Amino acid sequence: MSTKVNPNDATKTNDWRLKLFGDELRMNTMTKMKRGDIEQALQEVSFASIPDAFDGYEYLALFFGANYCPFCKEFAPTVVAAAPAFAAKKTKVIFVSNDRDDLNYEESCKKVQGIDVMGYDLSKTAQMRDLFGLKTIPALIILQNKNFEKDEPFVVSNAREILELDPNLKRFPWGSIEKRQAAPLTAWNRLFIHGI
């Protein structure tokens, strides 16, 4: 059972995840049904509070994409296919929509069935793009779920390229591949997240 979190209480809880993602996550699962010889996939949508959805995960893998972006459509199956490997490494994969309207957001959700989706909020998405310095999509960023408040939190900003080199996540969490690929957030970024 998930507990409902009031987004206005995000500043009271001091949970940076609520400030970035809002109060709940769309659980975007797929169920297969078989009737006779026909197998059909049904999309199931439910919601969980951010603390409940992220509980037990060491990392968050944020996949930024949009329905209008042909490269996002090409990269989405790679991320969805890697989701079980990420889960085995205690990493929650989340789709962050850069779509311009609700209709395209829903289309994007269909393309990433099997991974969870941040609620549709253009202002939060824009803040996240600015915060992480994203210039283009698709993008995949790895964040540390716990102890993110420390001086140099674990952030891999170019995980898209690394996922293509290590699709089975054998060398995950990837910070050791090259030091420059694990760029810590600046003090300004931490202040932005914490609203201090």
mmCIF file of C-alpha atoms in Angstrom:
data_model
loop_
_atom_site.group_PDB
_atom_site.id
_atom_site.type_symbol
_atom_site.label_atom_id
_atom_site.label_comp_id
_atom_site.label_asym_id
_atom_site.label_seq_id
_atom_site.Cartn_x
_atom_site.Cartn_y
_atom_site.Cartn_z
ATOM 1 C CA MET A 1 0.000 0.000 0.000
ATOM 2 C CA SER A 2 1.405 3.374 -0.938
ATOM 3 C CA THR A 3 1.096 6.450 1.185
ATOM 4 C CA LYS A 4 -0.063 9.662 -0.455
ATOM 5 C CA VAL A 5 2.428 12.493 -0.128
ATOM 6 C CA ASN A 6 1.332 16.084 -0.466
ATOM 7 C CA PRO A 7 3.727 17.840 -2.895
ATOM 8 C CA ASN A 8 3.384 21.013 -0.814
ATOM 9 C CA ASP A 9 5.001 19.093 2.045
ATOM 10 C CA ALA A 10 8.145 18.388 -0.041
ATOM 11 C CA THR A 11 9.966 21.295 1.561
ATOM 12 C CA LYS A 12 8.948 20.082 5.002
ATOM 13 C CA THR A 13 10.246 16.555 4.386
ATOM 14 C CA ASN A 14 13.529 17.814 2.899
ATOM 15 C CA ASP A 15 13.465 14.891 0.445
ATOM 16 C CA TRP A 16 15.254 16.054 -2.727
ATOM 17 C CA ARG A 17 13.447 13.339 -4.723
ATOM 18 C CA LEU A 18 10.061 14.939 -4.060
ATOM 19 C CA LYS A 19 11.417 18.294 -5.216
ATOM 20 C CA LEU A 20 12.668 16.795 -8.482
ATOM 21 C CA PHE A 21 9.964 14.231 -9.299
ATOM 22 C CA GLY A 22 6.795 15.433 -7.595
ATOM 23 C CA ASP A 23 4.769 13.327 -5.202
ATOM 24 C CA GLU A 24 4.134 10.143 -7.174
ATOM 25 C CA LEU A 25 5.468 7.896 -9.903
ATOM 26 C CA ARG A 26 3.443 6.190 -12.611
ATOM 27 C CA MET A 27 4.070 2.449 -12.404
ATOM 28 C CA ASN A 28 3.979 1.488 -16.086
ATOM 29 C CA THR A 29 3.720 -2.304 -16.179
ATOM 30 C CA MET A 30 2.688 -4.739 -18.865
ATOM 31 C CA THR A 31 0.615 -7.894 -18.413
ATOM 32 C CA LYS A 32 0.359 -10.590 -21.057
ATOM 33 C CA MET A 33 -2.955 -12.379 -21.513
ATOM 34 C CA LYS A 34 -3.581 -15.374 -23.689
ATOM 35 C CA ARG A 35 -6.922 -16.237 -25.239
ATOM 36 C CA GLY A 36 -6.695 -19.341 -27.323
ATOM 37 C CA ASP A 37 -3.822 -18.875 -29.757
ATOM 38 C CA ILE A 38 -3.709 -15.090 -29.378
ATOM 39 C CA GLU A 39 -1.396 -13.472 -26.866
ATOM 40 C CA GLN A 40 -2.212 -9.896 -25.997
ATOM 41 C CA ALA A 41 -0.268 -7.349 -23.957
ATOM 42 C CA LEU A 42 -2.253 -5.098 -21.660
ATOM 43 C CA GLN A 43 -0.859 -1.950 -20.131
ATOM 44 C CA GLU A 44 -1.497 -1.578 -16.419
ATOM 45 C CA VAL A 45 -1.133 1.841 -14.872
ATOM 46 C CA SER A 46 -0.967 2.478 -11.146
ATOM 47 C CA PHE A 47 0.706 5.104 -9.002
ATOM 48 C CA ALA A 48 3.043 4.990 -6.004
ATOM 49 C CA SER A 49 4.433 7.706 -3.791
ATOM 50 C CA ILE A 50 8.017 8.669 -4.583
ATOM 51 C CA PRO A 51 9.381 7.390 -1.236
ATOM 52 C CA ASP A 52 7.605 4.044 -1.713
ATOM 53 C CA ALA A 53 8.606 3.732 -5.378
ATOM 54 C CA PHE A 54 12.297 4.463 -4.672
ATOM 55 C CA ASP A 55 12.625 2.468 -1.447
ATOM 56 C CA GLY A 56 15.297 -0.229 -1.634
ATOM 57 C CA TYR A 57 17.089 1.150 -4.699
ATOM 58 C CA GLU A 58 20.688 2.392 -4.558
ATOM 59 C CA TYR A 59 20.579 4.239 -7.893
ATOM 60 C CA LEU A 60 18.085 5.961 -10.178
ATOM 61 C CA ALA A 61 18.468 5.731 -13.966
ATOM 62 C CA LEU A 62 16.662 8.660 -15.590
ATOM 63 C CA PHE A 63 15.789 8.188 -19.260
ATOM 64 C CA PHE A 64 14.903 11.526 -20.892
ATOM 65 C CA GLY A 65 12.987 11.202 -24.161
ATOM 66 C CA ALA A 66 9.945 12.305 -26.172
ATOM 67 C CA ASN A 67 7.499 10.910 -28.700
ATOM 68 C CA TYR A 68 8.526 13.434 -31.381
ATOM 69 C CA CYS A 69 12.199 12.391 -31.171
ATOM 70 C CA PRO A 70 13.206 9.598 -33.615
ATOM 71 C CA PHE A 71 16.440 8.885 -31.695
ATOM 72 C CA CYS A 72 14.407 8.459 -28.484
ATOM 73 C CA LYS A 73 12.199 5.919 -30.242
ATOM 74 C CA GLU A 74 15.340 4.013 -31.269
ATOM 75 C CA PHE A 75 16.905 4.155 -27.790
ATOM 76 C CA ALA A 76 13.735 3.330 -25.787
ATOM 77 C CA PRO A 77 13.823 -0.447 -26.509
ATOM 78 C CA THR A 78 17.455 -0.542 -25.311
ATOM 79 C CA VAL A 79 16.495 1.045 -21.988
ATOM 80 C CA VAL A 80 13.413 -1.161 -21.568
ATOM 81 C CA ALA A 81 15.498 -4.277 -22.357
ATOM 82 C CA ALA A 82 18.131 -3.212 -19.792
ATOM 83 C CA ALA A 83 15.523 -2.551 -17.062
ATOM 84 C CA PRO A 84 15.755 -6.072 -15.534
ATOM 85 C CA ALA A 85 19.576 -5.823 -15.428
ATOM 86 C CA PHE A 86 19.262 -2.391 -13.778
ATOM 87 C CA ALA A 87 16.785 -3.826 -11.244
ATOM 88 C CA ALA A 88 19.264 -6.613 -10.420
ATOM 89 C CA LYS A 89 21.796 -3.860 -9.638
ATOM 90 C CA LYS A 90 19.268 -2.132 -7.310
ATOM 91 C CA THR A 91 18.617 0.622 -9.852
ATOM 92 C CA LYS A 92 15.180 2.089 -10.545
ATOM 93 C CA VAL A 93 14.677 3.114 -14.202
ATOM 94 C CA ILE A 94 12.407 6.122 -14.708
ATOM 95 C CA PHE A 95 11.239 7.705 -17.953
ATOM 96 C CA VAL A 96 11.196 11.518 -17.856
ATOM 97 C CA SER A 97 8.983 12.804 -20.652
ATOM 98 C CA ASN A 98 10.037 15.816 -22.685
ATOM 99 C CA ASP A 99 6.795 15.702 -24.665
ATOM 100 C CA ARG A 100 4.972 18.923 -25.397
ATOM 101 C CA ASP A 101 1.437 17.729 -24.630
ATOM 102 C CA ASP A 102 -0.550 15.033 -22.826
ATOM 103 C CA LEU A 103 -1.332 13.040 -25.968
ATOM 104 C CA ASN A 104 2.351 12.619 -26.866
ATOM 105 C CA TYR A 105 3.142 11.883 -23.204
ATOM 106 C CA GLU A 106 0.689 8.958 -23.321
ATOM 107 C CA GLU A 107 2.239 7.723 -26.586
ATOM 108 C CA SER A 108 5.687 7.857 -24.975
ATOM 109 C CA CYS A 109 4.386 5.878 -21.984
ATOM 110 C CA LYS A 110 3.268 3.117 -24.353
ATOM 111 C CA LYS A 111 6.761 2.940 -25.880
ATOM 112 C CA VAL A 112 8.439 2.503 -22.491
ATOM 113 C CA GLN A 113 6.112 -0.114 -21.010
ATOM 114 C CA GLY A 114 7.979 -1.993 -18.340
ATOM 115 C CA ILE A 115 9.690 1.044 -16.826
ATOM 116 C CA ASP A 116 8.136 3.595 -14.526
ATOM 117 C CA VAL A 117 7.320 7.116 -15.617
ATOM 118 C CA MET A 118 7.572 10.498 -13.934
ATOM 119 C CA GLY A 119 4.281 12.388 -13.951
ATOM 120 C CA TYR A 120 3.781 14.789 -16.832
ATOM 121 C CA ASP A 121 5.142 18.153 -15.665
ATOM 122 C CA LEU A 122 6.944 20.349 -18.198
ATOM 123 C CA SER A 123 8.306 22.740 -15.556
ATOM 124 C CA LYS A 124 9.901 19.926 -13.512
ATOM 125 C CA THR A 125 11.302 18.360 -16.684
ATOM 126 C CA ALA A 126 12.810 21.698 -17.747
ATOM 127 C CA GLN A 127 14.320 22.152 -14.274
ATOM 128 C CA MET A 128 15.868 18.681 -14.475
ATOM 129 C CA ARG A 129 17.311 19.350 -17.944
ATOM 130 C CA ASP A 130 18.849 22.590 -16.660
ATOM 131 C CA LEU A 131 20.073 20.976 -13.455
ATOM 132 C CA PHE A 132 21.886 18.164 -15.274
ATOM 133 C CA GLY A 133 22.994 20.283 -18.229
ATOM 134 C CA LEU A 134 21.107 18.261 -20.843
ATOM 135 C CA LYS A 135 21.370 19.732 -24.315
ATOM 136 C CA THR A 136 19.830 16.877 -26.321
ATOM 137 C CA ILE A 137 17.611 13.853 -25.949
ATOM 138 C CA PRO A 138 17.621 10.939 -25.623
ATOM 139 C CA ALA A 139 19.692 11.001 -22.473
ATOM 140 C CA LEU A 140 20.300 8.550 -19.667
ATOM 141 C CA ILE A 141 21.601 9.788 -16.318
ATOM 142 C CA ILE A 142 22.462 7.710 -13.260
ATOM 143 C CA LEU A 143 21.947 9.263 -9.806
ATOM 144 C CA GLN A 144 22.674 7.918 -6.384
ATOM 145 C CA ASN A 145 19.371 7.376 -4.548
ATOM 146 C CA LYS A 146 20.811 7.540 -1.041
ATOM 147 C CA ASN A 147 23.246 10.082 0.375
ATOM 148 C CA PHE A 148 22.672 12.365 -2.614
ATOM 149 C CA GLU A 149 23.140 15.320 -0.279
ATOM 150 C CA LYS A 150 26.845 14.599 0.214
ATOM 151 C CA ASP A 151 29.447 16.982 -1.197
ATOM 152 C CA GLU A 152 30.107 15.030 -4.393
ATOM 153 C CA PRO A 153 27.119 12.806 -5.162
ATOM 154 C CA PHE A 154 27.438 10.046 -7.707
ATOM 155 C CA VAL A 155 26.115 11.256 -11.065
ATOM 156 C CA VAL A 156 26.868 9.672 -14.444
ATOM 157 C CA SER A 157 25.743 12.159 -17.055
ATOM 158 C CA ASN A 158 26.525 10.190 -20.232
ATOM 159 C CA ALA A 159 25.062 6.816 -19.319
ATOM 160 C CA ARG A 160 23.425 6.506 -22.747
ATOM 161 C CA GLU A 161 26.795 6.028 -24.420
ATOM 162 C CA ILE A 162 28.041 3.753 -21.654
ATOM 163 C CA LEU A 163 24.889 1.567 -21.784
ATOM 164 C CA GLU A 164 25.589 0.946 -25.469
ATOM 165 C CA LEU A 165 29.126 -0.204 -24.538
ATOM 166 C CA ASP A 166 27.993 -2.265 -21.533
ATOM 167 C CA PRO A 167 24.407 -3.432 -22.265
ATOM 168 C CA ASN A 168 24.542 -6.206 -19.640
ATOM 169 C CA LEU A 169 25.738 -3.748 -16.967
ATOM 170 C CA LYS A 170 28.754 -5.904 -16.072
ATOM 171 C CA ARG A 171 30.788 -2.822 -15.067
ATOM 172 C CA PHE A 172 27.884 -0.919 -13.477
ATOM 173 C CA PRO A 173 27.719 1.606 -11.731
ATOM 174 C CA TRP A 174 30.160 2.877 -14.368
ATOM 175 C CA GLY A 175 31.784 5.636 -12.315
ATOM 176 C CA SER A 176 35.071 3.768 -12.519
ATOM 177 C CA ILE A 177 35.140 3.550 -16.334
ATOM 178 C CA GLU A 178 36.512 7.073 -16.672
ATOM 179 C CA LYS A 179 36.639 9.675 -13.976
ATOM 180 C CA ARG A 180 35.311 12.414 -16.249
ATOM 181 C CA GLN A 181 32.148 10.371 -16.868
ATOM 182 C CA ALA A 182 31.077 10.594 -13.231
ATOM 183 C CA ALA A 183 30.716 14.340 -12.919
ATOM 184 C CA PRO A 184 29.610 15.498 -9.451
ATOM 185 C CA LEU A 185 27.006 18.198 -9.070
ATOM 186 C CA THR A 186 28.218 21.647 -8.176
ATOM 187 C CA ALA A 187 27.302 23.437 -4.975
ATOM 188 C CA TRP A 188 24.858 25.556 -6.993
ATOM 189 C CA ASN A 189 23.097 22.405 -8.217
ATOM 190 C CA ARG A 190 22.784 21.053 -4.676
ATOM 191 C CA LEU A 191 21.372 24.387 -3.507
ATOM 192 C CA PHE A 192 18.864 24.269 -6.348
ATOM 193 C CA ILE A 193 17.696 20.788 -5.339
ATOM 194 C CA HIS A 194 17.499 21.569 -1.636
ATOM 195 C CA GLY A 195 16.061 25.034 -2.094
ATOM 196 C CA ILE A 196 18.473 26.506 0.417
#
